[in-house]
Coordinates of C-alpha atoms in Angstrom, one line a residue:
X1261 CA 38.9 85.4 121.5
X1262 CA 40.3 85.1 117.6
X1263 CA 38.9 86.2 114.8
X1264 CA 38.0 82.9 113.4
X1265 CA 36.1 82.0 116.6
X1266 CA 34.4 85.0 117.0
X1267 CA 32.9 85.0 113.5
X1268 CA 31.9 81.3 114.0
X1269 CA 29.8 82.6 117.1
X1270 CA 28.5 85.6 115.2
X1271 CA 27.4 83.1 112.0
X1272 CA 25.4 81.0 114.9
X1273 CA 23.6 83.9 116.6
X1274 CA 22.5 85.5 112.8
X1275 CA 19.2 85.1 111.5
X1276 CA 19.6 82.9 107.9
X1277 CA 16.9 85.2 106.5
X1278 CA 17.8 88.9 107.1
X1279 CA 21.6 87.8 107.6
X1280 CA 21.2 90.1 110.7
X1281 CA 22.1 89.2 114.6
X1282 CA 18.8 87.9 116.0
X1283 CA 16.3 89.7 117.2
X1284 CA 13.7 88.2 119.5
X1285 CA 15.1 84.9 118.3
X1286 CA 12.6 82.1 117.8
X1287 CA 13.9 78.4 117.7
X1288 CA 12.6 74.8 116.0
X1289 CA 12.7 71.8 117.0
X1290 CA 15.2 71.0 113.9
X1291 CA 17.5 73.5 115.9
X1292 CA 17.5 76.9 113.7
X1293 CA 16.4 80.2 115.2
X1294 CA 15.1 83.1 113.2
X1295 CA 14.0 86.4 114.0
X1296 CA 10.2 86.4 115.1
X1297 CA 9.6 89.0 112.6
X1298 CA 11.3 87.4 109.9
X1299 CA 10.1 83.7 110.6
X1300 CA 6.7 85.0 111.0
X1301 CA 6.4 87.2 107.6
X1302 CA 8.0 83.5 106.1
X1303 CA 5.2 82.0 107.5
X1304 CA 2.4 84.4 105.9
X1305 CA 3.4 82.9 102.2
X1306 CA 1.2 79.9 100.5
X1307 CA 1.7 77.1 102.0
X1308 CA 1.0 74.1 100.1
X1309 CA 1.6 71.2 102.3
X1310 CA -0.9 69.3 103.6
X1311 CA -2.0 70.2 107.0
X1312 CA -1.1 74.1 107.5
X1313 CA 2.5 72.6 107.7
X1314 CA 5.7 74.7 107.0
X1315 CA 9.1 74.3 106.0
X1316 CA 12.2 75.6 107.9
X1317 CA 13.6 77.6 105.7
X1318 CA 17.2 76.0 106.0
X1319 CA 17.5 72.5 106.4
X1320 CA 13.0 72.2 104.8
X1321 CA 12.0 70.2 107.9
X1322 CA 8.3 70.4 108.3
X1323 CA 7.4 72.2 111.4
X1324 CA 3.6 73.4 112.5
X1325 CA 3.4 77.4 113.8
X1326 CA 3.0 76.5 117.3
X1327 CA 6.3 74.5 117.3
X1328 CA 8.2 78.0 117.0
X1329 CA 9.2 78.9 120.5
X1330 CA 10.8 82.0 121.9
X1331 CA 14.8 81.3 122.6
X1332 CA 15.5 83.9 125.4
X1333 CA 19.3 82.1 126.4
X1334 CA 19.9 82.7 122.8
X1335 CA 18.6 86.8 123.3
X1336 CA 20.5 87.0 126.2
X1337 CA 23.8 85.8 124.2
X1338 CA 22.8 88.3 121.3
X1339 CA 22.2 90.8 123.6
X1340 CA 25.8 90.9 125.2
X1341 CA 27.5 90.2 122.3
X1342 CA 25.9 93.4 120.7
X1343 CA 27.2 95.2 124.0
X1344 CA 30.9 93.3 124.1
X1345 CA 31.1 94.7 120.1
X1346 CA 29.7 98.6 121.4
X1347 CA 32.4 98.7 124.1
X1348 CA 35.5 97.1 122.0
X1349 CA 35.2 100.1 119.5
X1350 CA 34.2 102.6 121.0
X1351 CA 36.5 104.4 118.8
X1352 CA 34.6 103.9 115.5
X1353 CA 32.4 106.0 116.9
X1354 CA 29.3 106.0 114.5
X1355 CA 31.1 103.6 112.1
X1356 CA 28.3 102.0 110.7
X1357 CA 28.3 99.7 107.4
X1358 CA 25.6 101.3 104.9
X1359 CA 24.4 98.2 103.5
X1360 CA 23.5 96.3 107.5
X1361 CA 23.9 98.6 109.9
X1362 CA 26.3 97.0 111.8
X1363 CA 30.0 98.1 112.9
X1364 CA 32.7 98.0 110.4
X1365 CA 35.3 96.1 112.8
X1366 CA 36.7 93.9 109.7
X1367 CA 39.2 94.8 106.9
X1368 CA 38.9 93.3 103.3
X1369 CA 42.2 93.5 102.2
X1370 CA 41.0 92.4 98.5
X1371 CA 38.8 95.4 98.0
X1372 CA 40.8 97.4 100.7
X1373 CA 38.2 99.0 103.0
X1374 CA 36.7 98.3 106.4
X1375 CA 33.6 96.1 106.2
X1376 CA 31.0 94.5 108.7
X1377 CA 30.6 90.5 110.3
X1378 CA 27.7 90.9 107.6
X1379 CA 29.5 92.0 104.6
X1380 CA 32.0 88.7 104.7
X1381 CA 28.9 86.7 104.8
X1382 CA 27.7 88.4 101.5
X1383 CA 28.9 87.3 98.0
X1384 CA 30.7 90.5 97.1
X1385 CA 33.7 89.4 99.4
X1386 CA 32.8 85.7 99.3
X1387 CA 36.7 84.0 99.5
X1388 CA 38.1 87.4 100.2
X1389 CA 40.9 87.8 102.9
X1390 CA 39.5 89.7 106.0
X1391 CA 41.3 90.4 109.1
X1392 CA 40.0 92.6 112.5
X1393 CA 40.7 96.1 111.7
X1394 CA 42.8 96.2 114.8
X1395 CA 45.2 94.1 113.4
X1396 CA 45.2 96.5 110.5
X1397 CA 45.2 100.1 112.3
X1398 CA 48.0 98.5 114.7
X1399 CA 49.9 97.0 111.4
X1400 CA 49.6 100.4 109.8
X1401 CA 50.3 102.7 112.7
X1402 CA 53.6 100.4 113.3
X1403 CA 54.6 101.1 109.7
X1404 CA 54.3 104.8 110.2
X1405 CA 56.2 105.2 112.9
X1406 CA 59.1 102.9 111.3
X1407 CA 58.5 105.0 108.0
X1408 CA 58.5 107.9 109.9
X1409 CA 61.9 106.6 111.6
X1410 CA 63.4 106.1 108.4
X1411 CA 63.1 108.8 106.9
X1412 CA 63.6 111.3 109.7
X1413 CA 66.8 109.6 109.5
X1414 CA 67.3 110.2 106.3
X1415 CA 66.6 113.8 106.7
X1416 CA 69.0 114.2 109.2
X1417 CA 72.0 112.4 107.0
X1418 CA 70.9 114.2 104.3
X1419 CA 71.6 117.3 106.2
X1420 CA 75.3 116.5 107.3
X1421 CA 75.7 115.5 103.8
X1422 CA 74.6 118.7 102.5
X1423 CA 77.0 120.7 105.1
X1424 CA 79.7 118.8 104.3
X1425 CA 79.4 119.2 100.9
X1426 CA 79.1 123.4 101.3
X1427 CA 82.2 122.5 103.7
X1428 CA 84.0 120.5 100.6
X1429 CA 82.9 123.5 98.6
X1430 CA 84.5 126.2 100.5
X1431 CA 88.0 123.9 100.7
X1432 CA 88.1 123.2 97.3
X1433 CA 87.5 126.9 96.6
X1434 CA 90.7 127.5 99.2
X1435 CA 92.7 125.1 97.7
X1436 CA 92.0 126.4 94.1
X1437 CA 92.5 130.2 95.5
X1438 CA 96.2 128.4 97.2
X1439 CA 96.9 126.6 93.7
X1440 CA 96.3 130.1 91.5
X1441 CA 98.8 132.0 94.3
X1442 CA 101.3 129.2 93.3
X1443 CA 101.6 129.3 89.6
X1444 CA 100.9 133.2 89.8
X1445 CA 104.0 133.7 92.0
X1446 CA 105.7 131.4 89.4
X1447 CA 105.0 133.3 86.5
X1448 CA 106.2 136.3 87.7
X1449 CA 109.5 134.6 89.1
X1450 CA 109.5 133.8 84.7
X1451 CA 108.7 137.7 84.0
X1452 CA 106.7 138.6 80.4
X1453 CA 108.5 135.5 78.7
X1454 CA 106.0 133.3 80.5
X1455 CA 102.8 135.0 79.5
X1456 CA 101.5 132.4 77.4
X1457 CA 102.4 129.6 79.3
X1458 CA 100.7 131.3 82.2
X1459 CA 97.2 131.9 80.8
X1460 CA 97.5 128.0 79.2
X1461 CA 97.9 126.9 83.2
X1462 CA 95.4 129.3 84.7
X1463 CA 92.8 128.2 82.0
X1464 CA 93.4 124.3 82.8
X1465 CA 93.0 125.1 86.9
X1466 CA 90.3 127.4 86.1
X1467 CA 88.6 124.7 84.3
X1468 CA 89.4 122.2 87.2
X1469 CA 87.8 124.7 89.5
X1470 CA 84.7 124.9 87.1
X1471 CA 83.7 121.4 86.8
X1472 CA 84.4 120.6 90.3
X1473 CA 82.6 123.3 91.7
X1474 CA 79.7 122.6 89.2
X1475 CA 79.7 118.9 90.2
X1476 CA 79.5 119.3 93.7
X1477 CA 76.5 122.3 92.9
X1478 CA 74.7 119.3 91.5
X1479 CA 75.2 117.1 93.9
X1480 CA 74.3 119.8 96.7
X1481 CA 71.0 120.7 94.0
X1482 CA 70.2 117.1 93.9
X1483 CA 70.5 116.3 98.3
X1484 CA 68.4 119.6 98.5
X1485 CA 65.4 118.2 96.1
X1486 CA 66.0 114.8 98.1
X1487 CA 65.1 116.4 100.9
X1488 CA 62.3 118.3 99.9
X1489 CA 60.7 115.4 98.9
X1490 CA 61.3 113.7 102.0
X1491 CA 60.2 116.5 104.2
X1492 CA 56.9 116.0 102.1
X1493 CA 56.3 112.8 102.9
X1494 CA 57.3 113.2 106.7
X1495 CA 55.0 116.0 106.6
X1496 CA 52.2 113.5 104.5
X1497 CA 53.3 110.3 107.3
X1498 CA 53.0 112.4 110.6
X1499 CA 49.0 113.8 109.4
X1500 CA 48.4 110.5 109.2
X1501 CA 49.3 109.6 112.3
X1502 CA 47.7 112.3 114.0
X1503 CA 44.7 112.3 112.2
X1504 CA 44.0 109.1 109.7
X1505 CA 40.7 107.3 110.6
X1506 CA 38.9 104.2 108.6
X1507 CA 37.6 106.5 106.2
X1508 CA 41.2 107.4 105.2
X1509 CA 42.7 103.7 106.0
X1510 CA 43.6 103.9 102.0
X1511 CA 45.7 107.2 102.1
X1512 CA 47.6 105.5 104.6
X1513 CA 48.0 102.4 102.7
X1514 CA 49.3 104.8 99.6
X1515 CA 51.4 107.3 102.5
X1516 CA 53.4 103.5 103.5
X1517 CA 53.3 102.5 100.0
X1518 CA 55.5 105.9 98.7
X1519 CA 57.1 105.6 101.4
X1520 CA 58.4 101.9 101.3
X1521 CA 59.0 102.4 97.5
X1522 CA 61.1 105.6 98.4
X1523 CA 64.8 105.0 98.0
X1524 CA 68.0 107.6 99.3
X1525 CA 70.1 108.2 96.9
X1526 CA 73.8 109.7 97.6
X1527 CA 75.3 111.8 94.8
X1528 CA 78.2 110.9 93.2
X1529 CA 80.8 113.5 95.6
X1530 CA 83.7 114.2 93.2
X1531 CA 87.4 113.2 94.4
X1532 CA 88.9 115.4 96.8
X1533 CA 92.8 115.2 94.8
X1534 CA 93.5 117.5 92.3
X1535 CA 93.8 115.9 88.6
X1536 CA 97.2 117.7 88.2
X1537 CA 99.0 119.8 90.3
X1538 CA 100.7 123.0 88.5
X1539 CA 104.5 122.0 86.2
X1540 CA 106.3 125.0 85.3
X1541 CA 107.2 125.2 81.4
X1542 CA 110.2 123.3 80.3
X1543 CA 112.1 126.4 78.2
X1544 CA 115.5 126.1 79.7
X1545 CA 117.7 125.0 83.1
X1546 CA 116.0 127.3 85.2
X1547 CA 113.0 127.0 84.1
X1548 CA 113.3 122.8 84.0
X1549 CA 114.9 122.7 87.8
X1550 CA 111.6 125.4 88.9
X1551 CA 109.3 122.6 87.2
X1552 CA 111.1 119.6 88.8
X1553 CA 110.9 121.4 92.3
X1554 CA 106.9 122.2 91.8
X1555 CA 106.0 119.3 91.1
X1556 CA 108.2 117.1 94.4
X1557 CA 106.7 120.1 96.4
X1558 CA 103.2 118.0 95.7
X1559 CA 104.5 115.0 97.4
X1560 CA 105.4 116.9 101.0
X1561 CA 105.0 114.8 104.0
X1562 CA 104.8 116.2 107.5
X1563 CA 106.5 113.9 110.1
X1564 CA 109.0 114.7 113.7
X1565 CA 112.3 114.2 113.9
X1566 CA 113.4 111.3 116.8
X1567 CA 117.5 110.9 117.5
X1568 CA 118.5 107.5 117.3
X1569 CA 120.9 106.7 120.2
X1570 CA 120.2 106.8 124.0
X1571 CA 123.6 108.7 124.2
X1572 CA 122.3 111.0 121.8
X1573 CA 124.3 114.4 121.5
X1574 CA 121.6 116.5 120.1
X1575 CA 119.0 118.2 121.8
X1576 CA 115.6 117.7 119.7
X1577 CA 112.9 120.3 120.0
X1578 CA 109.7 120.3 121.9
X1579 CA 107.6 120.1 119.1
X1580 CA 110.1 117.4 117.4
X1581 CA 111.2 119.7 114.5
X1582 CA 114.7 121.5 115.7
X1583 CA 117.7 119.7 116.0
X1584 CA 120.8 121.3 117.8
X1585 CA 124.3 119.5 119.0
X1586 CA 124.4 119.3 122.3
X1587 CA 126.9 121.9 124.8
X1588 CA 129.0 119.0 126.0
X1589 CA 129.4 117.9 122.5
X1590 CA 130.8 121.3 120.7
X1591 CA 134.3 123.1 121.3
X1592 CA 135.7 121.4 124.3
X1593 CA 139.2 119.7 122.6
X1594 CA 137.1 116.7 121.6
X1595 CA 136.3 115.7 118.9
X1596 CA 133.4 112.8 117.5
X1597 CA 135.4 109.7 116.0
X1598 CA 132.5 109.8 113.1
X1599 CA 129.6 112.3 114.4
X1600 CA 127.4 109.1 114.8
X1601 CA 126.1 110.4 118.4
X1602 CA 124.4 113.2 116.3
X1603 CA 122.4 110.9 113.9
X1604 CA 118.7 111.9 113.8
X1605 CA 115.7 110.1 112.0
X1606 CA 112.3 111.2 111.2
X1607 CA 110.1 109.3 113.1
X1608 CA 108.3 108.4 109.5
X1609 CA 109.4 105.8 107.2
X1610 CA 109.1 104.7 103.7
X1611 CA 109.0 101.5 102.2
X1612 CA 107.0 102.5 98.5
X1613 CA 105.8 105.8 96.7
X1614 CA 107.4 109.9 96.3
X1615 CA 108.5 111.9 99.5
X1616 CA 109.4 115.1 99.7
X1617 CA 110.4 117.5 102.9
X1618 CA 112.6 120.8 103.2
X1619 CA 115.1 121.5 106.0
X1620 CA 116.3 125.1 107.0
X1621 CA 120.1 125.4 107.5
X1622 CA 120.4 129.0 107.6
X1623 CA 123.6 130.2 109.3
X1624 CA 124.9 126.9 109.8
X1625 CA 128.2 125.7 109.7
X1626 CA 128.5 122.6 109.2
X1627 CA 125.3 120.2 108.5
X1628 CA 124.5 116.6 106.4
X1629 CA 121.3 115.4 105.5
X1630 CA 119.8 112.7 102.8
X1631 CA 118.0 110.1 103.2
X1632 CA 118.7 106.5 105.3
X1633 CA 118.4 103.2 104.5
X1634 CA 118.1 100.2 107.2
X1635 CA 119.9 98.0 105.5
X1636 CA 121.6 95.6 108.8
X1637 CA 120.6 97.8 111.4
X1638 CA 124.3 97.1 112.4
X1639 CA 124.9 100.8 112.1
X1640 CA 122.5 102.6 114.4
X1641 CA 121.1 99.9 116.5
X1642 CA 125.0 99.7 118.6
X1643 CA 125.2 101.7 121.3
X1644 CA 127.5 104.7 120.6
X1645 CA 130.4 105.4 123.0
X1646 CA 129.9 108.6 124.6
X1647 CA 134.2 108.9 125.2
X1648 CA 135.7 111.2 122.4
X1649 CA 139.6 111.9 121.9
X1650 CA 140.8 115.0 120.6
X1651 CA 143.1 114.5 117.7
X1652 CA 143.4 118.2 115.5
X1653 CA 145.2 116.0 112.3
X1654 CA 142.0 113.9 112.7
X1655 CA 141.4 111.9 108.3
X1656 CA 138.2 113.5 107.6
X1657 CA 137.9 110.9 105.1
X1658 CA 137.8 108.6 107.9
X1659 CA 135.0 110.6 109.5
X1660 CA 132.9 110.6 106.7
X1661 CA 133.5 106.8 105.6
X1662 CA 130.0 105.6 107.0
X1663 CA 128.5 108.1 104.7
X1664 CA 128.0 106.1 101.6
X1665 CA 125.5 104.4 99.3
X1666 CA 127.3 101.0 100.4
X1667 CA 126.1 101.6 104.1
X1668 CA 122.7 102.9 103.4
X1669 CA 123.1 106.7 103.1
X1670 CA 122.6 108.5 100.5
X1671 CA 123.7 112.1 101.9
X1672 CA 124.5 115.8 101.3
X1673 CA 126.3 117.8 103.4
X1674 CA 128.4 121.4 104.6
X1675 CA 131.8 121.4 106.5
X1676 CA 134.3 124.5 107.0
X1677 CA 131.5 126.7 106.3
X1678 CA 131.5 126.8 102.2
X1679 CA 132.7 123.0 101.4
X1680 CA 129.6 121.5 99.8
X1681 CA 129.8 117.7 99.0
X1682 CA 127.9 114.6 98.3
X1683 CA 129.3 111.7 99.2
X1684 CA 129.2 108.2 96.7
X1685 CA 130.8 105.0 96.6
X1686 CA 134.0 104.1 95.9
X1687 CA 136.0 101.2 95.2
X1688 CA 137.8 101.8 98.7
X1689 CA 136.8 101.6 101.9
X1690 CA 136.3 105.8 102.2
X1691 CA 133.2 107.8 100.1
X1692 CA 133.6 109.1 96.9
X1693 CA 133.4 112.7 98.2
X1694 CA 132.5 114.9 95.3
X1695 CA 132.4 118.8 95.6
X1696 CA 129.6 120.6 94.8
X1697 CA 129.4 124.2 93.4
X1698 CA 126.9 126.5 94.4
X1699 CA 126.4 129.7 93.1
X1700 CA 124.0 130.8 96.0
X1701 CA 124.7 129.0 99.5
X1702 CA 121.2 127.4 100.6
X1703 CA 119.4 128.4 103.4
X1704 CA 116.9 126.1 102.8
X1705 CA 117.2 122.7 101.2
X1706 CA 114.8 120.2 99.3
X1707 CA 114.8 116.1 99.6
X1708 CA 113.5 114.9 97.5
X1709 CA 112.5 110.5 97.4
X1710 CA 111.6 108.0 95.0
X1711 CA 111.0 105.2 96.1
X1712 CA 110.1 102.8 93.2
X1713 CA 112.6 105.1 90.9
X1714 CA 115.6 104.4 93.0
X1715 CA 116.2 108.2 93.7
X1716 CA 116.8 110.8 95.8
X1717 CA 117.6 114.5 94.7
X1718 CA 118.1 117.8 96.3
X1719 CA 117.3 121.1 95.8
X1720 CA 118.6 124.8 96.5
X1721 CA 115.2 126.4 97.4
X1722 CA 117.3 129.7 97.9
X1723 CA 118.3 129.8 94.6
X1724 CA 115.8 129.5 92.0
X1725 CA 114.8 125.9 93.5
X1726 CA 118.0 124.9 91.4
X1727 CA 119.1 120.9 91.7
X1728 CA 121.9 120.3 94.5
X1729 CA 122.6 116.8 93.5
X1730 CA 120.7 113.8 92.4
X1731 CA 121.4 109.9 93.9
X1732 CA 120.5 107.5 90.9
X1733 CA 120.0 103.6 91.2
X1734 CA 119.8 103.7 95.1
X1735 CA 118.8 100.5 96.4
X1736 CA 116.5 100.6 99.0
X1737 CA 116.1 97.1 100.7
X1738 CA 114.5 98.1 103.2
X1739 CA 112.3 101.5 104.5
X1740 CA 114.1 104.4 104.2
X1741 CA 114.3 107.3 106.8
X1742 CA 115.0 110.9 106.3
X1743 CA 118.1 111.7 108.2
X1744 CA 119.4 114.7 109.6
X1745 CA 123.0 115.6 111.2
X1746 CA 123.9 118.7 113.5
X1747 CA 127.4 118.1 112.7
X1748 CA 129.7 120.5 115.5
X1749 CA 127.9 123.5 114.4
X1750 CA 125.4 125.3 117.5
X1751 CA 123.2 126.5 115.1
X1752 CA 119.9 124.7 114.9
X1753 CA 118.7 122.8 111.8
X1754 CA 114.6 123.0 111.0
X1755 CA 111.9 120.2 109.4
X1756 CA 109.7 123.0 108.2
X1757 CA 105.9 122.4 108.0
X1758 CA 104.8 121.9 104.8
X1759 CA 104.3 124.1 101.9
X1760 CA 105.2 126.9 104.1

């Protein structure tokens, strides 16, 4: 039965006089029934109409006293409706409205409280909305439990938030303790001339380190308060659950209320990439090639080296970052036509942005390495031959004429054991080969690429991080590889990991 057609039955079987459900109901002929107490205490006023007559009291049809007659199928429907209300709400449990007596099984939303069949009857809620305060417990305790949902949910994000920001905290304070290690070792490479210098870039990180650490304090401060206001109202939502009854119907109402006008707010979380990484002081050479070197060291990228032909004559490391030139390639009266069967790549290329990597060449021989450009994939797509002659007047010219700008490589490299050279073009069909002087041989070397500049340069990171050579205006149509060559020499060359 619905609400609306159980108040229309409840209107029919209530006395119009004490507004109450009948009680020993007595009926007219005009079809209205009163209580037998309350018709008969109507009946006991002056009556001024000729003949002892009365008037019913609704509809003021004249009726005599003996034409009141007891109803008992009307008791009999009062009486089981009183006993169908008793049973349905059982858990009101002495629930009783003040003003009639009756249960409160009816919810004014207007003046928001629980009222009885008698009180919507009454003026004070006359055009009120009213709904069975089923409806209203079950809509309440539904919001709870998705409030309660919510939030728990909440709490729990909140929570990986907060460890990850302790967890950003401690790396930041790593990286900053790593930065500080950095310039400090720099400084003192500079000796006492540096002092000044020094204390002007510890005070810039230092401040760095300040205001990031302070910023993510706040934000850690402002997820903790978050969720200690959240834990209250879990803590507020979950008593009401448990124990919220009619009289406390409101609390809940104002529980669902803060709770639906609560809002999660994330804190700002302040970028992870330092605003500047550390620039030595431009004072002279040294100190200009040191600065140049610190800051490409920022842009190291980790990647594995891959050789390019299936006939490869290099043997490439388990962990992809150890080249050597294969036994069947090395001192047997043969000699590689142009070394192309010990071409390696990285397995990483780059088609925008600032690259940087470092290769260890220590007690080689004989080595090149640079950077590669795809330009026809004519070059290194062919299959090599795997047939060398042996020819001891061999024109090294000839052997180095695929390393060039021209052709896509833009290369530095070591043959007979001290002949440094880069290698540019010419106006011939052969390199420009240029010799390079170097004070202190490297044992490890710098590359160092621009993309969007056009450049690559290379450094002696032996000696003083001093400049090797630097390629200007390259033209990079296409993505450019880092390339590595063996050369004849059975010493291994190294990727190294980064910053190590």
């Amino acid at each position: 039965m619905d609400f609306s057609a159980q108040m229309n039955i409840q209107k029919e079987l209530t006395c119009p006089l004490c507004l109450d459900l009948l009680t020993e109901p007595l009926s007219l002929n005009c079809g209205h029934s009163f209580c037998q107490a309350c018709i008969t205490a109507n009946n006991k006023e002056p009556v001024f109409a000729l003949g002892g007559e009365h008037q019913c009291p609704v509809c003021q049809s004249r009726y005599q006293p003996y034409n009141l007659r007891p109803n008992p199928q009307l008791a009999n429907i009062v009486k089981k409706l009183r006993e169908v209300n008793t049973s349905s709400h059982q858990w009101q449990g002495g629930n009783v409205c003040e003003h009639h007596g009756e249960s409160r099984l009816i919810f004014c939303k207007e003046d928001g409280k629980a009222i009885c069949k008698l009180c919507v009857l009454s003026l004070e809620h006359q055009g009120h909305q009213t709904f069975p305060i089923e409806e209203v417990v079950k809509e309440c305790q539904e919001k709870l439990q998705e409030t309660l949902k919510k939030l728990t949910d909440e709490e729990q994000e909140a929570e990986k938030l907060e460890a990850n920001i302790s967890e950003e905290r401690a790396t930041w304070k790593h990286r900053m303790h790593t930065e500080r290690q950095k310039i400090l070792k720099g400084f003192d490479e500079m000796r006492g001339a540096l002092d000044r210098e020094e204390r002007k870039e510890l005070q810039k990180l230092e401040e760095d380190e300040v205001n990031v650490l302070d910023n993510l304090a706040a934000a850690k401060d402002q997820v903790a308060q978050q969720r200690q206001y959240m834990s209250e109202l879990i803590s507020d939502l979950q008593h009401q659950i448990r124990e919220s009854t009619l009289d406390t119907l409101q609390d809940v109402i104002n529980v669902i209320r803060r709770s639906e006008s609560w809002t999660w707010k994330k804190p700002k979380i302040v970028s992870t990439k330092l605003k500047s990484a550390f620039q030595a002081p431009d004072l002279s050479r040294i100190l200009q090639e040191f600065k140049e070197l610190t800051e490409v060291q920022s842009y190291w990228v980790d990647f594995m080296l891959n050789p390019v032909n299936a006939l490869s004559g290099v043997v490439v490391s388990e962990d992809h970052r150890q080249v050597t030139a294969g036994n069947s390639f090395m001192f047997r009266n043969v000699y590689p036509c142009n070394f192309s069967a010990f071409d390696v790549l990285g397995c990483q290329n780059f088609s925008s942005g600032k690259y940087y990597w470092e290769v260890d060449v220590s007690r080689k021989t004989a080595w090149i390495l640079g950077v590669y450009s795809d330009l026809n994939r004519s070059d290194l797509n062919r299959k090599r031959s795997s047939g060398f002659v042996f020819n001891p007047h061999v024109n090294y010219q000839t052997v180095y004429s695929r390393f060039r700008p021209d052709n896509g490589y833009w290369v530095v490299g070591l043959q007979n054991v001290s002949e440094y050279n880069a290698f540019e073009d010419s106006s011939t069909s052969d390199p420009k080969v240029l010799t390079l002087s170097m004070a202190v041989p490297p044992c490890r070397v710098g590359v160092f690429l621009d993309y969007e500049a056009g450049t690559v340069s290379f450094f002696n990171v032996t000696n003083h991080r001093s400049l090797i050579y630097k390629f200007s205006k390259c033209r990079f149509s296409q993505a450019a590889y880092p390339y590595f060559n063996p050369w004849n020499c059975p010493t291994p060359m190294t990727l190294c990991q980064p910053n190590s």
